[in-house]
Coordinates of N, CA and C in Angstrom, one line a residue:
M1 N 45.7 6.9 238.7 CA 46.1 5.7 239.3 C 46.8 5.9 240.6
A2 N 46.5 5.0 241.6 CA 47.0 5.3 243.0 C 48.3 4.6 243.3
G3 N 48.9 3.8 242.3 CA 50.1 3.1 242.5 C 51.3 4.1 242.5
E4 N 52.5 3.5 242.7 CA 53.7 4.3 242.7 C 54.9 3.5 242.1
M5 N 55.9 4.2 241.6 CA 57.1 3.6 241.1 C 58.0 3.3 242.3
V6 N 58.5 2.1 242.3 CA 59.4 1.6 243.4 C 60.7 1.0 242.7
S7 N 61.7 0.9 243.5 CA 62.9 0.2 243.1 C 63.1 -1.1 244.0
F8 N 63.6 -2.1 243.4 CA 63.8 -3.3 244.2 C 65.2 -4.0 243.7
A9 N 65.7 -4.8 244.6 CA 67.0 -5.4 244.3 C 66.9 -6.4 243.1
S10 N 67.9 -6.4 242.3 CA 68.0 -7.3 241.1 C 69.4 -7.8 240.9
N11 N 69.7 -8.8 241.7 CA 71.0 -9.5 241.6 C 72.2 -8.5 241.6
G12 N 72.3 -7.7 242.7 CA 73.4 -6.8 242.9 C 73.1 -5.4 242.3
G13 N 72.1 -5.3 241.5 CA 71.7 -4.0 241.0 C 70.3 -3.7 241.4
T14 N 69.6 -2.8 240.7 CA 68.2 -2.5 241.0 C 67.4 -2.4 239.7
C15 N 66.1 -2.6 239.9 CA 65.2 -2.5 238.8 C 64.0 -1.7 239.3
G16 N 63.4 -0.9 238.5 CA 62.2 -0.2 238.8 C 60.9 -1.0 238.5
G17 N 59.8 -0.6 239.1 CA 58.6 -1.2 238.8 C 57.4 -0.4 239.3
Y18 N 56.2 -0.7 238.8 CA 55.0 0.0 239.3 C 54.3 -0.9 240.3
L19 N 54.1 -0.4 241.5 CA 53.5 -1.1 242.6 C 52.1 -0.6 242.9
A20 N 51.2 -1.5 242.9 CA 49.8 -1.1 243.3 C 49.3 -2.0 244.4
A21 N 48.8 -1.4 245.5 CA 48.4 -2.2 246.6 C 46.9 -2.2 246.8
P22 N 46.3 -3.3 247.4 CA 44.9 -3.3 247.6 C 44.4 -2.4 248.7
A23 N 43.1 -2.0 248.6 CA 42.6 -1.1 249.6 C 42.6 -1.8 251.0
T24 N 42.5 -3.1 251.0 CA 42.5 -3.8 252.3 C 43.9 -3.7 253.0
G25 N 44.9 -3.4 252.2 CA 46.3 -3.2 252.8 C 47.1 -4.5 252.8
K26 N 46.5 -5.6 252.5 CA 47.2 -6.9 252.6 C 46.6 -7.8 251.5
G27 N 47.5 -8.6 250.9 CA 47.0 -9.6 249.9 C 48.2 -10.4 249.4
A28 N 47.8 -11.4 248.6 CA 48.9 -12.2 247.9 C 49.5 -11.3 246.8
G29 N 50.7 -11.7 246.4 CA 51.4 -10.9 245.4 C 51.1 -11.4 244.0
V30 N 51.1 -10.5 243.0 CA 51.0 -10.8 241.6 C 52.1 -9.9 240.9
V31 N 53.0 -10.6 240.1 CA 53.9 -9.9 239.3 C 53.3 -9.8 237.8
V32 N 53.2 -8.6 237.3 CA 52.6 -8.4 235.9 C 53.8 -8.2 235.0
M33 N 53.9 -9.0 234.0 CA 55.0 -8.9 232.9 C 54.4 -8.1 231.7
Q34 N 55.2 -7.1 231.3 CA 54.8 -6.2 230.3 C 54.7 -6.8 228.9
E35 N 54.0 -6.2 228.0 CA 54.0 -6.5 226.6 C 55.3 -5.9 226.0
W36 N 55.5 -6.1 224.6 CA 56.7 -5.6 224.0 C 56.7 -4.1 223.9
W37 N 55.6 -3.4 224.3 CA 55.6 -1.9 224.3 C 56.4 -1.3 225.5
G38 N 56.6 -2.1 226.6 CA 57.3 -1.6 227.8 C 56.3 -1.4 228.9
L39 N 56.7 -0.7 229.9 CA 55.9 -0.5 231.1 C 55.0 0.8 230.8
V40 N 54.0 0.6 229.9 CA 53.2 1.6 229.4 C 52.0 1.8 230.3
P41 N 51.2 2.9 230.2 CA 50.0 3.1 231.1 C 49.1 1.9 231.2
W42 N 48.9 1.2 230.1 CA 47.9 0.1 230.1 C 48.4 -1.0 231.1
I43 N 49.7 -1.3 231.1 CA 50.2 -2.3 232.1 C 50.0 -1.8 233.5
K44 N 50.2 -0.5 233.7 CA 49.9 0.0 235.1 C 48.5 -0.1 235.4
E45 N 47.6 0.1 234.4 CA 46.1 -0.1 234.7 C 45.8 -1.5 235.0
V46 N 46.5 -2.5 234.4 CA 46.3 -3.9 234.7 C 46.7 -4.1 236.2
A47 N 47.8 -3.6 236.6 CA 48.3 -3.7 238.0 C 47.3 -3.1 238.9
E48 N 46.7 -2.0 238.6 CA 45.6 -1.4 239.4 C 44.4 -2.3 239.5
R49 N 44.1 -3.0 238.4 CA 42.9 -3.9 238.4 C 43.2 -5.1 239.4
F50 N 44.4 -5.6 239.3 CA 44.7 -6.7 240.2 C 44.7 -6.2 241.7
A51 N 45.2 -5.0 241.9 CA 45.1 -4.4 243.3 C 43.7 -4.3 243.7
A52 N 42.8 -3.8 242.8 CA 41.4 -3.7 243.2 C 40.8 -5.0 243.5
A53 N 41.3 -6.1 242.9 CA 40.8 -7.5 243.2 C 41.4 -8.1 244.5
G54 N 42.4 -7.3 245.1 CA 42.9 -7.7 246.4 C 44.3 -8.2 246.4
Y55 N 45.1 -7.9 245.4 CA 46.5 -8.4 245.3 C 47.5 -7.2 245.3
V56 N 48.6 -7.5 246.0 CA 49.7 -6.6 246.0 C 50.4 -6.8 244.7
T57 N 50.5 -5.9 243.8 CA 50.8 -6.1 242.4 C 52.1 -5.3 242.0
L58 N 53.0 -5.9 241.4 CA 54.2 -5.2 240.9 C 54.4 -5.5 239.4
A59 N 54.6 -4.5 238.6 CA 54.9 -4.6 237.2 C 56.3 -4.1 237.0
P60 N 57.3 -5.1 236.9 CA 58.7 -4.6 236.7 C 58.9 -4.0 235.4
D61 N 59.8 -3.0 235.4 CA 60.2 -2.3 234.2 C 61.3 -3.0 233.5
L62 N 61.0 -4.0 232.6 CA 62.1 -4.8 232.1 C 62.9 -4.1 231.0
Y63 N 62.4 -3.0 230.5 CA 63.1 -2.2 229.5 C 63.9 -1.0 230.2
H64 N 63.7 -0.9 231.5 CA 64.4 0.1 232.3 C 64.2 1.5 231.7
G65 N 63.0 1.9 231.6 CA 62.6 3.3 231.3 C 62.2 3.5 229.8
K66 N 62.4 2.5 229.0 CA 62.1 2.7 227.5 C 60.7 2.2 227.3
T67 N 59.9 2.9 226.5 CA 58.6 2.5 226.1 C 58.4 3.0 224.6
T68 N 57.4 2.5 224.0 CA 57.1 2.9 222.6 C 55.6 2.6 222.3
D69 N 55.1 3.3 221.3 CA 53.8 2.8 220.8 C 53.8 2.5 219.3
E70 N 55.1 2.3 218.8 CA 55.3 1.9 217.4 C 55.8 0.5 217.3
P71 N 55.1 -0.4 216.5 CA 55.5 -1.8 216.5 C 56.9 -2.1 216.1
D72 N 57.5 -1.3 215.1 CA 58.9 -1.5 214.7 C 59.8 -1.3 215.9
E73 N 59.6 -0.2 216.6 CA 60.5 0.1 217.8 C 60.2 -0.9 218.9
A74 N 59.0 -1.4 219.1 CA 58.7 -2.4 220.1 C 59.4 -3.7 219.8
G75 N 59.4 -4.1 218.5 CA 60.2 -5.3 218.1 C 61.7 -5.2 218.4
K76 N 62.2 -4.0 218.2 CA 63.6 -3.8 218.4 C 63.9 -3.8 219.9
L77 N 63.0 -3.2 220.7 CA 63.2 -3.3 222.2 C 63.1 -4.7 222.7
M78 N 62.1 -5.5 222.2 CA 62.0 -6.9 222.6 C 63.2 -7.7 222.2
M79 N 63.7 -7.6 221.0 CA 64.8 -8.4 220.6 C 66.1 -7.9 221.3
G80 N 66.2 -6.7 221.7 CA 67.3 -6.2 222.4 C 67.4 -6.5 223.9
M81 N 66.3 -7.0 224.4 CA 66.2 -7.3 225.8 C 67.1 -8.5 226.1
K82 N 68.0 -8.4 227.0 CA 68.8 -9.5 227.4 C 68.1 -10.4 228.4
M83 N 67.9 -11.7 228.0 CA 67.1 -12.6 228.8 C 67.7 -12.9 230.2
D84 N 69.1 -12.9 230.3 CA 69.7 -13.1 231.6 C 69.4 -11.9 232.5
E85 N 69.4 -10.7 232.0 CA 69.1 -9.5 232.8 C 67.6 -9.5 233.2
A86 N 66.7 -9.8 232.2 CA 65.3 -9.9 232.5 C 65.0 -11.0 233.5
A87 N 65.7 -12.1 233.5 CA 65.5 -13.1 234.5 C 65.8 -12.6 235.9
K88 N 66.9 -11.8 236.0 CA 67.3 -11.3 237.3 C 66.2 -10.3 237.8
D89 N 65.7 -9.5 236.8 CA 64.7 -8.5 237.2 C 63.4 -9.2 237.7
M90 N 63.0 -10.2 236.9 CA 61.8 -10.9 237.3 C 61.9 -11.7 238.6
S91 N 63.1 -12.3 238.8 CA 63.4 -12.9 240.1 C 63.4 -11.9 241.2
G92 N 63.9 -10.8 241.0 CA 63.9 -9.7 242.0 C 62.5 -9.3 242.3
A93 N 61.7 -9.2 241.3 CA 60.3 -8.8 241.6 C 59.6 -9.8 242.4
Y94 N 59.8 -11.1 242.2 CA 59.3 -12.2 243.0 C 59.7 -12.0 244.4
D95 N 61.0 -11.9 244.6 CA 61.6 -11.7 246.0 C 61.0 -10.5 246.7
Y96 N 60.8 -9.4 246.0 CA 60.2 -8.2 246.5 C 58.8 -8.5 247.1
L97 N 58.0 -9.1 246.3 CA 56.6 -9.4 246.7 C 56.6 -10.5 247.8
K98 N 57.5 -11.5 247.6 CA 57.5 -12.6 248.6 C 57.7 -12.1 250.0
G99 N 58.6 -11.1 250.1 CA 58.9 -10.5 251.4 C 58.2 -9.2 251.8
H100 N 57.3 -8.8 251.0 CA 56.6 -7.5 251.2 C 55.8 -7.6 252.5
A101 N 55.8 -6.5 253.2 CA 55.1 -6.4 254.5 C 53.6 -6.6 254.3
S102 N 53.1 -6.2 253.2 CA 51.6 -6.3 252.9 C 51.3 -7.6 252.2
G103 N 52.3 -8.5 252.0 CA 52.0 -9.7 251.3 C 51.6 -10.9 252.2
T104 N 51.2 -12.0 251.6 CA 50.9 -13.2 252.4 C 51.9 -14.3 252.2
G105 N 52.9 -14.1 251.4 CA 53.9 -15.1 251.1 C 53.5 -15.9 249.8
K106 N 52.3 -15.7 249.3 CA 52.0 -16.3 248.0 C 52.2 -15.3 246.9
V107 N 52.7 -15.8 245.8 CA 53.0 -14.9 244.7 C 52.7 -15.6 243.3
G108 N 51.9 -14.9 242.5 CA 51.6 -15.4 241.1 C 52.3 -14.5 240.1
S109 N 52.3 -15.1 238.9 CA 52.8 -14.3 237.7 C 51.8 -14.3 236.6
V110 N 51.8 -13.2 235.9 CA 50.9 -13.0 234.8 C 51.5 -12.1 233.7
G111 N 51.3 -12.4 232.5 CA 51.9 -11.5 231.5 C 51.1 -11.6 230.1
F112 N 51.4 -10.6 229.3 CA 50.7 -10.5 228.0 C 51.7 -10.4 226.9
C113 N 51.4 -11.2 225.8 CA 52.3 -11.3 224.6 C 53.7 -11.7 225.1
L114 N 54.7 -10.8 224.8 CA 56.0 -11.1 225.4 C 56.0 -11.4 226.8
G115 N 55.2 -10.7 227.6 CA 55.1 -10.9 229.0 C 54.4 -12.3 229.4
G116 N 53.6 -12.8 228.5 CA 52.9 -14.1 228.7 C 54.0 -15.2 228.7
G117 N 54.9 -15.1 227.8 CA 56.0 -16.0 227.8 C 57.0 -15.8 229.0
L118 N 57.2 -14.6 229.3 CA 58.1 -14.3 230.4 C 57.5 -14.7 231.8
A119 N 56.2 -14.6 231.9 CA 55.5 -15.1 233.1 C 55.7 -16.6 233.3
L120 N 55.7 -17.4 232.2 CA 56.0 -18.8 232.4 C 57.5 -19.0 232.6
Y121 N 58.4 -18.3 231.9 CA 59.8 -18.4 232.1 C 60.2 -18.1 233.6
A122 N 59.6 -17.0 234.1 CA 59.9 -16.6 235.5 C 59.5 -17.7 236.5
A123 N 58.4 -18.4 236.1 CA 57.9 -19.4 237.0 C 58.8 -20.7 237.0
T124 N 59.8 -20.7 236.1 CA 60.7 -21.8 236.1 C 62.0 -21.4 236.9
L125 N 62.1 -20.1 237.2 CA 63.3 -19.6 237.9 C 63.0 -19.4 239.4
Q126 N 61.8 -19.1 239.7 CA 61.3 -18.9 241.1 C 60.1 -19.7 241.3
P127 N 59.8 -20.1 242.6 CA 58.6 -20.9 242.8 C 57.3 -20.2 242.9
F128 N 56.9 -19.6 241.8 CA 55.6 -18.9 241.8 C 54.5 -19.9 242.0
D129 N 53.5 -19.5 242.8 CA 52.4 -20.4 243.2 C 51.4 -20.7 242.1
A130 N 51.4 -19.8 241.1 CA 50.5 -19.9 239.9 C 50.9 -18.9 238.9
S131 N 50.7 -19.3 237.6 CA 51.1 -18.4 236.5 C 50.1 -18.4 235.4
V132 N 49.9 -17.2 234.8 CA 48.9 -17.0 233.7 C 49.6 -16.4 232.5
S133 N 49.4 -17.0 231.4 CA 50.0 -16.5 230.1 C 48.8 -16.0 229.2
Y134 N 48.9 -14.8 228.8 CA 47.9 -14.3 227.8 C 48.7 -14.2 226.4
Y135 N 48.3 -15.0 225.5 CA 48.9 -15.1 224.1 C 50.4 -14.9 224.2
G136 N 51.0 -15.8 225.0 CA 52.4 -15.6 225.3 C 53.4 -16.1 224.2
V137 N 54.3 -15.3 223.9 CA 55.4 -15.6 223.0 C 56.7 -15.3 223.8
L138 N 57.7 -16.1 223.5 CA 59.0 -16.0 224.3 C 60.2 -16.2 223.4
P139 N 60.8 -15.1 223.0 CA 62.0 -15.2 222.1 C 63.2 -15.4 222.9
G140 N 64.1 -16.3 222.4 CA 65.4 -16.4 223.0 C 65.5 -17.2 224.3
A141 N 64.5 -18.0 224.6 CA 64.6 -18.9 225.8 C 63.7 -20.1 225.7
Q142 N 64.2 -21.2 226.3 CA 63.3 -22.4 226.3 C 63.2 -22.8 227.8
P143 N 62.2 -22.5 228.5 CA 62.1 -22.8 229.9 C 62.0 -24.3 230.2
D144 N 62.6 -24.7 231.3 CA 62.5 -26.0 231.8 C 61.2 -26.2 232.6
F145 N 60.1 -26.6 232.0 CA 58.8 -26.6 232.7 C 58.8 -27.6 233.8
G146 N 59.7 -28.5 233.9 CA 59.8 -29.4 235.0 C 60.1 -28.7 236.3
K147 N 60.5 -27.4 236.2 CA 60.8 -26.6 237.4 C 59.6 -25.8 237.9
L148 N 58.5 -25.9 237.2 CA 57.3 -25.1 237.6 C 56.9 -25.6 239.0
A149 N 56.6 -24.7 239.9 CA 56.1 -25.0 241.2 C 54.6 -25.0 241.3
G150 N 53.9 -24.2 240.4 CA 52.5 -24.1 240.5 C 51.8 -24.3 239.1
P151 N 50.5 -24.3 239.1 CA 49.8 -24.6 237.9 C 49.8 -23.4 236.9
V152 N 49.5 -23.7 235.6 CA 49.5 -22.6 234.6 C 48.1 -22.5 234.0
L153 N 47.7 -21.3 233.7 CA 46.5 -21.0 233.0 C 46.9 -20.2 231.7
G154 N 46.3 -20.6 230.6 CA 46.7 -19.9 229.3 C 45.4 -19.3 228.6
H155 N 45.6 -18.1 228.1 CA 44.5 -17.5 227.3 C 45.1 -17.2 225.9
Y156 N 44.5 -17.8 224.9 CA 45.0 -17.6 223.5 C 43.8 -17.3 222.5
A157 N 44.1 -16.7 221.4 CA 43.1 -16.3 220.5 C 43.0 -17.2 219.3
E158 N 41.9 -17.4 218.8 CA 41.7 -18.3 217.6 C 42.4 -17.8 216.4
N159 N 42.4 -16.4 216.2 CA 43.0 -15.8 215.0 C 44.2 -15.0 215.4
D160 N 45.3 -15.7 215.6 CA 46.5 -15.1 216.1 C 47.7 -15.6 215.4
G161 N 48.4 -14.7 214.6 CA 49.6 -15.1 213.9 C 50.8 -15.1 214.7
W162 N 50.8 -14.5 215.9 CA 51.9 -14.5 216.8 C 52.0 -15.8 217.7
A163 N 50.8 -16.1 218.3 CA 50.8 -17.3 219.2 C 49.5 -18.0 218.8
S164 N 49.7 -18.9 217.8 CA 48.5 -19.6 217.2 C 47.9 -20.6 218.1
P165 N 46.7 -21.0 217.9 CA 46.1 -22.1 218.7 C 46.9 -23.4 218.7
D166 N 47.5 -23.7 217.5 CA 48.4 -24.9 217.5 C 49.6 -24.7 218.4
A167 N 50.2 -23.6 218.4 CA 51.3 -23.3 219.2 C 50.9 -23.3 220.7
A168 N 49.7 -22.8 221.0 CA 49.2 -22.8 222.4 C 49.0 -24.3 222.8
R169 N 48.4 -25.1 222.0 CA 48.1 -26.5 222.4 C 49.4 -27.3 222.6
A170 N 50.4 -26.9 221.7 CA 51.7 -27.6 221.8 C 52.4 -27.2 223.2
L171 N 52.3 -25.9 223.5 CA 52.8 -25.5 224.8 C 52.1 -26.1 226.0
E172 N 50.8 -26.2 225.9 CA 50.0 -26.8 227.0 C 50.5 -28.3 227.1
K173 N 50.7 -29.0 226.0 CA 51.1 -30.4 226.1 C 52.5 -30.5 226.6
Q174 N 53.4 -29.6 226.3 CA 54.7 -29.6 226.8 C 54.8 -29.4 228.3
I175 N 53.9 -28.6 228.8 CA 53.9 -28.4 230.3 C 53.3 -29.6 230.9
R176 N 52.3 -30.2 230.4 CA 51.7 -31.4 230.9 C 52.6 -32.6 230.9
D177 N 53.4 -32.7 229.8 CA 54.3 -33.7 229.6 C 55.4 -33.7 230.6
A178 N 55.7 -32.4 231.1 CA 56.7 -32.2 232.2 C 56.1 -32.6 233.6
G179 N 54.8 -33.1 233.6 CA 54.2 -33.5 234.8 C 53.6 -32.4 235.6
K180 N 53.3 -31.2 234.9 CA 52.7 -30.1 235.6 C 51.3 -29.8 235.1
Q181 N 50.6 -29.0 235.9 CA 49.2 -28.8 235.6 C 49.0 -27.5 234.7
A182 N 48.3 -27.7 233.6 CA 48.1 -26.6 232.7 C 46.7 -26.7 232.1
E183 N 46.0 -25.5 232.0 CA 44.7 -25.4 231.4 C 44.7 -24.2 230.4
F184 N 44.6 -24.5 229.1 CA 44.6 -23.4 228.2 C 43.3 -23.2 227.5
H185 N 42.9 -21.9 227.3 CA 41.6 -21.6 226.6 C 41.9 -20.9 225.3
I186 N 41.2 -21.3 224.3 CA 41.2 -20.6 223.0 C 39.9 -19.8 222.8
Y187 N 40.0 -18.5 222.5 CA 38.9 -17.7 222.5 C 38.4 -17.5 221.0
P188 N 37.2 -18.1 220.7 CA 36.7 -18.1 219.3 C 36.6 -16.6 218.7
G189 N 37.1 -16.5 217.5 CA 37.0 -15.2 216.9 C 37.9 -14.1 217.3
A190 N 38.6 -14.3 218.4 CA 39.5 -13.3 219.0 C 40.8 -13.2 218.2
Q191 N 41.4 -12.0 218.3 CA 42.7 -11.8 217.7 C 43.8 -11.6 218.8
H192 N 45.0 -11.5 218.3 CA 46.1 -11.2 219.3 C 45.9 -9.9 220.1
A193 N 46.3 -9.9 221.3 CA 46.2 -8.8 222.2 C 44.8 -8.4 222.5
F194 N 43.9 -9.4 222.6 CA 42.5 -9.1 222.7 C 42.1 -8.4 224.0
C195 N 43.0 -8.4 225.0 CA 42.7 -7.7 226.3 C 43.1 -6.3 226.3
N196 N 43.9 -5.8 225.3 CA 44.5 -4.5 225.4 C 43.7 -3.5 224.5
P197 N 43.0 -2.5 225.1 CA 42.2 -1.6 224.3 C 43.0 -0.4 223.8
S198 N 44.3 -0.4 224.0 CA 45.1 0.8 223.5 C 45.2 0.9 222.0
P199 N 45.2 2.1 221.5 CA 45.2 2.3 220.0 C 46.4 1.6 219.3
E200 N 47.5 1.5 219.9 CA 48.7 1.0 219.2 C 48.5 -0.5 218.9
V201 N 47.6 -1.2 219.5 CA 47.4 -2.6 219.3 C 47.1 -2.9 217.9
S202 N 46.2 -2.1 217.3 CA 45.8 -2.3 215.9 C 47.0 -2.1 214.9
K203 N 48.0 -1.3 215.3 CA 49.1 -1.1 214.4 C 49.9 -2.4 214.3
A204 N 49.8 -3.3 215.3 CA 50.6 -4.5 215.3 C 49.8 -5.8 214.9
G205 N 48.6 -5.5 214.4 CA 47.8 -6.6 213.9 C 46.9 -7.2 215.0
G206 N 46.8 -6.6 216.1 CA 45.9 -7.1 217.2 C 44.6 -6.4 217.2
K207 N 43.7 -6.8 218.1 CA 42.4 -6.2 218.2 C 41.7 -6.5 219.5
Y208 N 41.3 -5.5 220.2 CA 40.6 -5.6 221.5 C 39.3 -6.3 221.3
D209 N 39.0 -7.3 222.2 CA 37.8 -8.1 222.1 C 37.2 -8.0 223.5
E210 N 36.1 -7.2 223.7 CA 35.6 -7.0 225.0 C 35.1 -8.3 225.7
A211 N 34.4 -9.2 224.9 CA 33.9 -10.4 225.5 C 35.0 -11.3 225.9
A212 N 36.0 -11.5 225.1 CA 37.2 -12.4 225.4 C 38.0 -11.8 226.6
A213 N 38.1 -10.5 226.6 CA 38.8 -9.8 227.7 C 38.1 -10.0 229.0
K214 N 36.8 -9.9 229.0 CA 36.0 -10.1 230.2 C 36.1 -11.5 230.7
Q215 N 35.9 -12.5 229.8 CA 35.9 -13.9 230.3 C 37.2 -14.3 230.7
S216 N 38.3 -13.9 230.0 CA 39.6 -14.3 230.4 C 40.0 -13.7 231.8
W217 N 39.6 -12.5 232.0 CA 39.9 -11.8 233.3 C 39.2 -12.6 234.4
E218 N 37.9 -12.9 234.2 CA 37.2 -13.6 235.3 C 37.8 -15.0 235.6
R219 N 38.3 -15.7 234.5 CA 39.0 -16.9 234.7 C 40.3 -16.7 235.5
T220 N 41.0 -15.7 235.1 CA 42.3 -15.4 235.8 C 42.1 -15.1 237.3
I221 N 41.1 -14.3 237.6 CA 40.9 -14.0 239.0 C 40.4 -15.2 239.8
A222 N 39.6 -16.0 239.2 CA 39.2 -17.3 239.9 C 40.3 -18.2 240.1
F223 N 41.2 -18.3 239.1 CA 42.4 -19.1 239.2 C 43.4 -18.6 240.3
F224 N 43.6 -17.3 240.4 CA 44.4 -16.8 241.5 C 43.8 -16.9 242.8
K225 N 42.5 -16.8 242.9 CA 41.8 -17.0 244.2 C 41.9 -18.4 244.7
Q226 N 42.0 -19.3 243.8 CA 42.1 -20.7 244.1 C 43.5 -21.1 244.6
H227 N 44.5 -20.5 243.8 CA 45.9 -21.0 244.0 C 46.8 -20.0 244.8
L228 N 46.3 -18.8 245.1 CA 47.1 -17.9 245.9 C 46.4 -17.6 247.2
A229 N 45.4 -18.4 247.6 CA 44.7 -18.2 248.8 C 45.6 -18.7 250.0

């Protein structure tokens, strides 16, 4: 991978993150929020994919150096994450890309599982131009969706005990009831974490689904092309 670890300001302190830049040297920004495993290689690969699609991409390290491939430990890391500190780190990531020399001033957020919820939460803290949630769950916070500045795209699995279709539809309705734009897709036959091909996913009851991963990615890129142009 061609990206690099960087540090950025986070409300008086600093936070690390993985930065990947497009070959063109310039593009809109995308902040990638991690799953409960932490800033693992797969999240860095996602950042690289967005960079290859033309975006200056930053994946903040919200666990500050801690990662795991064991579900029990991941659950502990997730529950131990302080939402106020994560909020500062995500806001700092937004500011970093907003002012980046290679950026265009437009910034989107995207996240997976834990990160899917955080991507939406972050978009109520900073004026992200567009946000994407993959099977997002969010412990310990209830975002004020009236503060969303941009539209939301959601990707959820039909067979998901973490973020069920009913929960996804309820979330979509909540965003729309706040007067904001939201479009959620439910992928037939798919399970939780259907975009992640890493071995640890099966330990947590998820399963990679190539067709759902491909279609959701295409929808995400089209969404960002529309709203981050």
